[in-house]
Coordinates of C-alpha atoms in Angstrom, one line a residue:
M899 CA 74.1 136.9 108.9
K900 CA 76.6 136.9 106.1
R901 CA 76.1 139.4 103.3
K902 CA 76.1 138.7 99.6
P903 CA 79.7 139.4 98.3
S904 CA 80.2 142.1 95.6
R905 CA 82.8 140.1 93.7
A906 CA 82.3 136.8 91.8
P907 CA 82.1 133.9 94.3
R908 CA 84.9 131.3 94.5
I909 CA 83.2 127.9 94.4
G910 CA 84.8 124.6 95.1
L911 CA 83.6 121.0 94.6
A912 CA 84.9 118.0 96.6
L913 CA 83.9 114.5 95.5
S914 CA 84.7 111.4 97.6
G915 CA 84.9 107.8 96.4
G916 CA 82.8 104.7 96.5
G917 CA 83.6 102.6 93.5
P918 CA 81.5 102.6 90.4
L919 CA 78.4 103.0 92.6
G920 CA 79.9 106.2 94.0
A921 CA 80.6 107.6 90.5
I922 CA 77.0 106.7 89.4
Y923 CA 75.5 108.5 92.5
E924 CA 77.7 111.6 91.9
I925 CA 76.7 111.9 88.3
G926 CA 73.0 111.6 89.1
A927 CA 73.3 114.1 91.9
L928 CA 75.3 116.6 89.9
C929 CA 72.7 116.4 87.1
A930 CA 70.0 117.4 89.6
L931 CA 72.2 120.2 91.0
E932 CA 73.1 121.5 87.5
E933 CA 69.5 122.0 86.5
S934 CA 68.2 123.1 89.9
L935 CA 70.7 125.8 90.7
N936 CA 70.7 129.1 88.8
G937 CA 74.0 131.0 88.7
I938 CA 76.5 128.1 88.8
D939 CA 78.3 126.4 86.0
F940 CA 79.7 123.0 87.2
T941 CA 82.4 123.1 84.5
R942 CA 83.8 126.5 85.6
L943 CA 84.3 126.2 89.3
Q944 CA 87.3 127.6 91.1
H945 CA 88.7 124.3 92.4
Y946 CA 87.8 120.6 92.0
V947 CA 89.0 118.0 94.5
G948 CA 88.5 114.3 93.7
V949 CA 89.3 111.2 95.7
S950 CA 89.1 107.6 94.3
A951 CA 86.0 107.3 92.0
G952 CA 85.3 111.0 92.6
G953 CA 88.6 111.8 90.9
F954 CA 87.3 110.6 87.6
I955 CA 84.2 112.9 87.9
A956 CA 86.3 115.8 89.1
A957 CA 88.7 115.4 86.2
G958 CA 85.8 115.3 83.7
L959 CA 84.2 118.5 85.0
A960 CA 87.5 120.3 85.1
N961 CA 87.9 119.4 81.4
G962 CA 84.6 121.0 80.6
I963 CA 82.5 117.9 80.4
S964 CA 79.2 118.8 82.0
P965 CA 77.3 116.4 84.3
R966 CA 74.7 115.7 81.6
K967 CA 77.5 114.8 79.2
L968 CA 79.1 112.6 81.8
C969 CA 75.7 110.9 82.2
A970 CA 75.2 110.5 78.5
A971 CA 78.7 109.0 78.1
F972 CA 79.0 106.7 81.1
I973 CA 75.4 106.0 82.2
E974 CA 73.1 106.1 79.2
S975 CA 75.5 104.7 76.6
G976 CA 75.9 100.9 76.3
T977 CA 78.8 100.9 73.8
A978 CA 82.4 102.1 74.0
S979 CA 83.6 104.9 71.7
A980 CA 85.8 108.0 71.9
E981 CA 83.3 109.5 74.2
T982 CA 82.1 106.5 76.2
S983 CA 83.5 103.6 78.1
D984 CA 82.1 100.5 79.7
P985 CA 83.8 100.2 83.1
S986 CA 83.6 96.4 82.9
W987 CA 87.3 96.5 82.0
L988 CA 87.8 97.3 85.7
M989 CA 87.0 93.7 86.4
M990 CA 89.8 92.4 84.2
P991 CA 92.2 90.2 86.2
A992 CA 95.7 91.8 86.9
Y993 CA 97.5 89.2 84.7
G994 CA 100.7 91.2 84.7
E995 CA 100.7 91.4 88.5
F996 CA 100.0 87.6 88.7
A997 CA 102.9 86.8 86.4
R998 CA 105.3 89.1 88.2
R999 CA 104.5 87.6 91.6
G1000 CA 104.5 84.1 90.1
T1001 CA 108.1 84.4 89.1
M1002 CA 109.0 84.8 92.7
L1003 CA 107.2 81.7 93.8
P1004 CA 109.9 79.0 93.1
A1005 CA 112.6 80.8 95.1
L1006 CA 110.2 81.5 98.0
L1007 CA 109.1 77.8 98.0
I1008 CA 112.7 76.6 98.3
S1009 CA 113.3 79.1 101.0
A1010 CA 110.2 78.1 102.9
L1011 CA 111.1 74.4 102.7
W1012 CA 114.6 75.1 103.9
R1013 CA 113.1 77.0 106.9
V1014 CA 111.0 73.9 107.8
T1015 CA 113.4 71.1 107.1
A1016 CA 116.8 72.6 108.0
G1017 CA 115.8 75.5 110.2
G1018 CA 113.2 73.7 112.3
K1019 CA 110.6 76.4 111.8
P1020 CA 106.9 75.6 112.1
L1021 CA 104.9 75.1 108.9
S1022 CA 102.8 78.3 109.6
S1023 CA 106.1 80.3 109.6
A1024 CA 107.0 78.8 106.2
L1025 CA 103.6 79.7 104.8
E1026 CA 103.9 83.3 106.0
H1027 CA 107.2 83.4 104.1
L1028 CA 105.3 82.9 100.9
G1029 CA 103.4 86.2 101.3
P1030 CA 105.4 88.2 98.7
A1031 CA 104.2 85.8 96.0
L1032 CA 100.6 86.9 96.5
P1033 CA 99.4 89.6 94.1
A1034 CA 99.1 93.2 95.4
G1035 CA 95.8 93.5 93.6
L1036 CA 93.2 91.2 91.9
F1037 CA 92.1 93.4 89.1
S1038 CA 94.1 95.5 86.6
N1039 CA 93.7 99.3 86.7
E1040 CA 95.9 100.0 83.7
Q1041 CA 92.8 100.7 81.5
V1042 CA 91.9 103.6 83.9
H1043 CA 94.9 105.5 82.7
A1044 CA 94.6 104.4 79.1
Q1045 CA 90.9 105.1 78.7
L1046 CA 91.0 108.5 80.4
A1047 CA 94.2 109.5 78.5
H1048 CA 92.2 108.9 75.3
L1049 CA 89.1 110.8 76.6
F1050 CA 91.1 113.8 77.6
S1051 CA 93.1 113.9 74.3
Q1052 CA 89.9 115.1 72.5
D1053 CA 89.7 118.6 71.2
G1054 CA 89.2 121.2 73.9
R1055 CA 90.5 118.9 76.6
T1056 CA 93.8 118.1 78.2
N1057 CA 95.5 115.4 80.2
D1058 CA 97.9 118.0 81.7
F1059 CA 97.0 119.7 85.0
R1060 CA 99.0 122.7 83.9
Q1061 CA 96.8 123.3 80.8
L1062 CA 93.5 123.4 82.7
K1063 CA 91.7 126.6 83.0
T1064 CA 90.8 125.8 86.6
Q1065 CA 92.3 124.1 89.6
L1066 CA 92.1 120.3 89.9
T1067 CA 93.5 118.3 92.7
L1068 CA 93.4 114.5 92.7
V1069 CA 94.4 112.9 96.0
A1070 CA 96.2 109.6 96.4
T1071 CA 98.2 108.1 99.3
N1072 CA 101.9 107.2 99.3
L1073 CA 101.9 103.5 100.2
D1074 CA 105.3 103.6 101.9
S1075 CA 105.0 106.8 103.9
G1076 CA 101.2 107.0 104.4
E1077 CA 101.3 110.7 103.3
I1078 CA 98.8 112.2 100.9
A1079 CA 99.8 113.0 97.4
P1080 CA 97.9 116.0 96.0
F1081 CA 98.4 115.5 92.3
G1082 CA 97.8 118.8 90.5
R1083 CA 99.2 121.0 93.2
P1084 CA 102.7 122.6 92.8
G1085 CA 105.3 119.9 92.6
W1086 CA 102.7 117.3 91.6
E1087 CA 101.3 118.8 88.5
H1088 CA 103.7 117.1 86.0
V1089 CA 101.8 113.8 86.5
P1090 CA 99.2 113.1 83.7
I1091 CA 95.6 113.6 85.0
S1092 CA 94.7 110.1 83.9
K1093 CA 97.6 108.6 85.9
A1094 CA 96.6 110.6 88.9
V1095 CA 93.0 109.2 88.7
Q1096 CA 94.4 105.7 88.4
A1097 CA 96.5 106.2 91.6
S1098 CA 93.7 107.9 93.5
A1099 CA 91.3 105.0 92.8
A1100 CA 93.8 102.1 93.5
L1101 CA 91.8 100.5 96.3
P1102 CA 94.2 98.2 98.2
G1103 CA 93.5 94.5 97.6
L1104 CA 91.4 95.1 94.5
F1105 CA 93.9 97.1 92.4
P1106 CA 97.7 97.1 92.4
P1107 CA 99.4 100.2 93.7
V1108 CA 100.4 102.6 90.9
E1109 CA 104.0 103.5 90.4
I1110 CA 104.8 107.1 89.7
D1111 CA 108.3 108.6 89.8
G1112 CA 109.6 105.5 91.7
N1113 CA 106.9 105.7 94.4
Y1114 CA 103.8 103.6 94.8
Y1115 CA 100.4 105.1 95.4
V1116 CA 97.0 103.8 96.5
D1117 CA 93.5 105.1 97.1
G1118 CA 93.4 108.7 98.5
A1119 CA 90.6 107.7 101.0
L1120 CA 93.1 105.9 103.2
K1121 CA 93.9 109.2 105.0
K1122 CA 90.6 111.1 104.6
T1123 CA 87.2 110.5 103.2
M1124 CA 86.8 114.0 101.8
H1125 CA 89.9 116.1 101.1
A1126 CA 88.0 119.4 100.9
S1127 CA 90.7 121.2 102.9
V1128 CA 92.9 121.1 99.8
A1129 CA 90.6 123.6 98.2
L1130 CA 89.6 125.4 101.3
D1131 CA 93.2 126.3 102.0
Q1132 CA 93.3 128.2 98.7
G1133 CA 90.3 130.4 99.6
I1134 CA 86.8 129.3 98.8
D1135 CA 83.5 131.1 99.5
L1136 CA 81.2 128.2 98.8
M1137 CA 82.3 124.5 99.1
L1138 CA 80.0 121.8 97.7
C1139 CA 80.8 118.3 99.0
L1140 CA 79.3 115.1 97.6
N1141 CA 79.7 111.8 99.5
P1142 CA 78.0 108.7 98.0
L1143 CA 78.5 106.2 100.8
V1144 CA 76.6 106.4 104.1
P1145 CA 75.7 103.8 106.7
F1146 CA 72.2 102.5 106.6
D1147 CA 69.8 103.2 109.5
A1148 CA 67.7 100.1 109.7
T1149 CA 66.0 101.4 112.9
A1150 CA 64.3 104.4 111.2
P1151 CA 61.3 104.3 108.9
Q1152 CA 62.6 103.4 105.4
V1153 CA 61.9 105.6 102.5
A1154 CA 60.6 104.6 99.1
K1155 CA 62.7 102.9 96.5
V1156 CA 62.7 106.0 94.2
M1157 CA 62.1 109.4 95.9
R1158 CA 59.8 110.7 93.3
R1159 CA 56.6 112.6 94.1
G1160 CA 53.7 110.2 94.4
L1161 CA 55.4 107.3 92.6
S1162 CA 54.3 104.1 94.1
A1163 CA 57.3 101.7 93.9
E1164 CA 58.5 98.5 95.4
K1165 CA 60.0 99.1 98.8
H1166 CA 62.9 97.2 100.2
H1167 CA 62.7 96.5 103.9
I1168 CA 65.7 95.7 106.0
P1169 CA 64.7 94.8 109.5
R1170 CA 68.2 94.1 110.8
I1171 CA 71.6 94.4 109.2
I1172 CA 72.7 91.0 110.5
D1173 CA 69.9 89.3 108.4
G1174 CA 72.0 90.1 105.3
G1175 CA 74.9 88.0 106.6
L1176 CA 78.6 88.8 106.3
P1177 CA 78.4 91.0 103.2
A1178 CA 75.8 93.3 104.9
V1179 CA 77.8 93.4 108.1
L1180 CA 81.1 94.2 106.3
S1181 CA 79.3 96.9 104.1
Q1182 CA 77.8 98.6 107.2
T1183 CA 81.1 98.5 109.0
F1184 CA 83.0 100.0 106.1
R1185 CA 80.4 102.7 105.5
S1186 CA 80.3 103.6 109.2
L1187 CA 84.0 103.9 109.4
I1188 CA 84.5 106.2 106.4
H1189 CA 81.4 108.2 107.2
S1190 CA 82.3 108.9 110.8
R1191 CA 85.7 110.1 109.7
M1192 CA 84.0 112.4 107.2
V1193 CA 81.6 113.8 109.7
L1194 CA 84.5 114.7 112.0
G1195 CA 86.3 116.3 109.1
M1196 CA 83.2 118.4 108.2
R1197 CA 83.0 119.7 111.7
Q1198 CA 86.6 120.6 111.6
Y1199 CA 86.1 122.4 108.3
E1200 CA 83.3 124.5 109.7
H1201 CA 85.4 125.6 112.6
A1202 CA 88.6 126.1 110.6
Y1203 CA 86.9 128.0 107.8
P1204 CA 84.2 130.1 109.3
D1205 CA 84.0 132.4 106.3
T1206 CA 83.1 129.6 103.9
D1207 CA 79.7 128.1 103.4
I1208 CA 79.9 124.4 103.3
I1209 CA 77.1 122.2 101.9
L1210 CA 77.2 118.4 102.1
I1211 CA 75.1 116.3 99.8
E1212 CA 74.8 112.6 100.4
P1213 CA 72.2 109.8 100.3
D1214 CA 69.4 109.5 102.9
H1215 CA 70.5 107.2 105.7
R1216 CA 67.0 105.6 105.7
D1217 CA 67.1 104.7 102.0
P1218 CA 67.9 101.1 101.3
E1219 CA 68.2 101.4 97.5
L1220 CA 71.8 102.5 97.4
Y1221 CA 72.8 100.5 100.4
L1222 CA 71.6 97.3 98.8
A1223 CA 73.3 98.0 95.5
N1224 CA 76.7 96.4 94.8
T1225 CA 79.4 99.0 95.3
F1226 CA 81.3 97.7 92.4
S1227 CA 78.4 97.0 90.1
Y1228 CA 77.8 98.9 86.9
R1229 CA 74.8 96.8 85.7
Q1230 CA 72.1 98.9 87.3
R1231 CA 73.7 102.2 86.5
R1232 CA 70.6 103.8 84.8
E1233 CA 68.3 102.9 87.7
L1234 CA 70.7 104.0 90.4
A1235 CA 71.6 107.3 88.6
E1236 CA 67.9 108.1 88.3
H1237 CA 67.5 107.3 92.0
A1238 CA 70.4 109.6 92.9
Y1239 CA 68.9 112.3 90.7
Q1240 CA 65.5 112.1 92.2
Q1241 CA 66.8 111.8 95.8
T1242 CA 68.9 115.0 95.3
R1243 CA 65.9 116.8 94.0
H1244 CA 64.0 115.7 97.0
M1245 CA 66.8 116.9 99.3
L1246 CA 66.8 120.3 97.6
R1247 CA 63.1 120.7 98.1
S1248 CA 63.2 119.5 101.7
H1249 CA 66.0 121.9 102.7
K1250 CA 65.1 124.8 100.4
T1251 CA 64.7 127.5 103.1
G1252 CA 68.1 127.0 104.6
L1253 CA 69.8 126.3 101.3
S1254 CA 68.3 129.3 99.6
E1255 CA 69.8 131.6 102.2
K1256 CA 73.3 130.1 101.9
L1257 CA 73.2 130.0 98.1
W1258 CA 71.9 133.6 97.8
R1259 CA 75.0 134.9 99.4
H1260 CA 76.9 133.6 96.4
G1261 CA 74.6 134.7 93.7
I1262 CA 72.9 131.3 93.3
T1263 CA 69.2 130.7 93.5
L1264 CA 67.0 127.6 93.4
H1265 CA 65.1 126.9 90.1
H1266 CA 61.8 126.2 91.8
D1267 CA 59.9 125.5 88.6
T1268 CA 62.3 122.8 87.8
L1269 CA 62.4 121.4 91.3
D1270 CA 58.6 121.3 91.5
D1271 CA 58.1 119.6 88.1
P1272 CA 57.1 116.0 88.9
K1273 CA 57.7 114.9 85.3
R1274 CA 61.4 115.5 85.2
H1275 CA 63.6 112.5 84.9
L1276 CA 67.3 111.8 84.3
S1277 CA 66.6 109.0 81.9
A1278 CA 63.5 107.4 80.5
P1279 CA 60.4 108.5 82.4
G1280 CA 58.6 106.1 84.7
K1281 CA 55.0 105.9 85.8
A1282 CA 53.3 109.2 86.2
P1283 CA 52.6 110.1 89.9
T1284 CA 49.0 110.5 91.1
R1285 CA 47.5 113.7 92.3
I1286 CA 47.1 112.3 95.8
G1287 CA 50.7 111.0 95.8
R1288 CA 52.0 114.4 94.7
A1289 CA 50.0 116.2 97.5
I1290 CA 51.3 113.8 100.1
A1291 CA 54.9 114.1 98.9
S1292 CA 54.7 117.9 98.7
L1293 CA 53.3 118.1 102.3
Q1294 CA 56.1 115.8 103.5
E1295 CA 58.7 118.0 101.9
I1296 CA 57.2 121.2 103.4
M1297 CA 57.3 119.6 106.9
D1298 CA 60.9 118.4 106.3
D1299 CA 61.9 122.0 105.3
L1300 CA 60.2 123.5 108.3
G1301 CA 61.9 121.0 110.6
H1302 CA 65.3 121.8 109.2
T1303 CA 64.7 125.5 109.5
V1304 CA 63.6 125.2 113.1
R1305 CA 66.7 123.1 114.0
S1306 CA 68.9 125.7 112.2
V1307 CA 67.5 128.5 114.4
A1308 CA 67.7 126.4 117.5
H1309 CA 71.4 125.6 117.1
T1310 CA 74.1 128.2 117.1
E1311 CA 76.5 126.0 115.0
K1312 CA 75.7 126.3 111.3
P1313 CA 74.4 123.1 109.8
S1314 CA 75.8 121.2 106.7
W1315 CA 73.3 119.7 104.2

């Protein structure tokens, strides 16, 4: 059993992507963690690592913006100001990219016609020759850089990695080489934070690659789902990892819409993924691919960094609420953030025995009064739970906690939660 260190713990936070839905989940989960963990300040951690949408959250925290302030600015607020933004501008067409590619079309058409008429090439070959005229992204991501540059220009904040009081790494992928680009690390710290977020979140097909110093960069998740090793290599005692996208297990009993003690709520039931058609199949495929890669990475972290406690926080695989939500939708942000908040509180209660031991080693304790308060909400309170409902939910959490504890003892390999 590891002993509690005498020095201040070095704590890292890694946030993976998932579009606007991923950012909403991470804000809700971080708000639950912030109020439920004593001895940790989420704006003063040793190292932040962000990928894609998680890069925006990581950059905000590293700039001293607390989870609650992030929630107030990007979840609760409905208007744009110096402190808030409506991410609807992420759906603006990439007019500049369309225009640039459009100028190439006449020459490509002439070349394609020549290949068919004079060169004897089949029509399919000529159509393939028109590929460079297609835009590299459908939506503009220029406002990501502009909006965040404005946000980080406020007093007490900075858009310069070198001016931060902590370490921040935002990971993108070099489109031409396939190598990762760890913006914020030595040799990469001259790039503005807002530009690094734009590059890290440039999902191929949706957003054009971002040009930086003559190179083009896209989403950092192309190489890894969770780039926690960037921080682990620098020496971390406790690594917190948040992953918002998980595959849905339609074969298991499905949990309530909102995991709140005793709250009777509408339940979504998904008997089979295929019943949702192509969108559901593609969503499950995408989630399964990135999650399996992340699980493999987490196992490698545990073996490569045995002196580091690693805690993974992610949605319940049986919960249809986040699975059914549109990954790129911002419309239901309040409901989804509340769901993530309550779900994370449920996870902390259900794993409190094992978590308490891990956290205690780093001077962190669970705030049981806060966790056990059924009236706590992230946003506007909903219907009050019944006494019977609270009793049933409490019993379920005790059984879950007991089950996790038994499995931890039974297995020699340390678990990740």
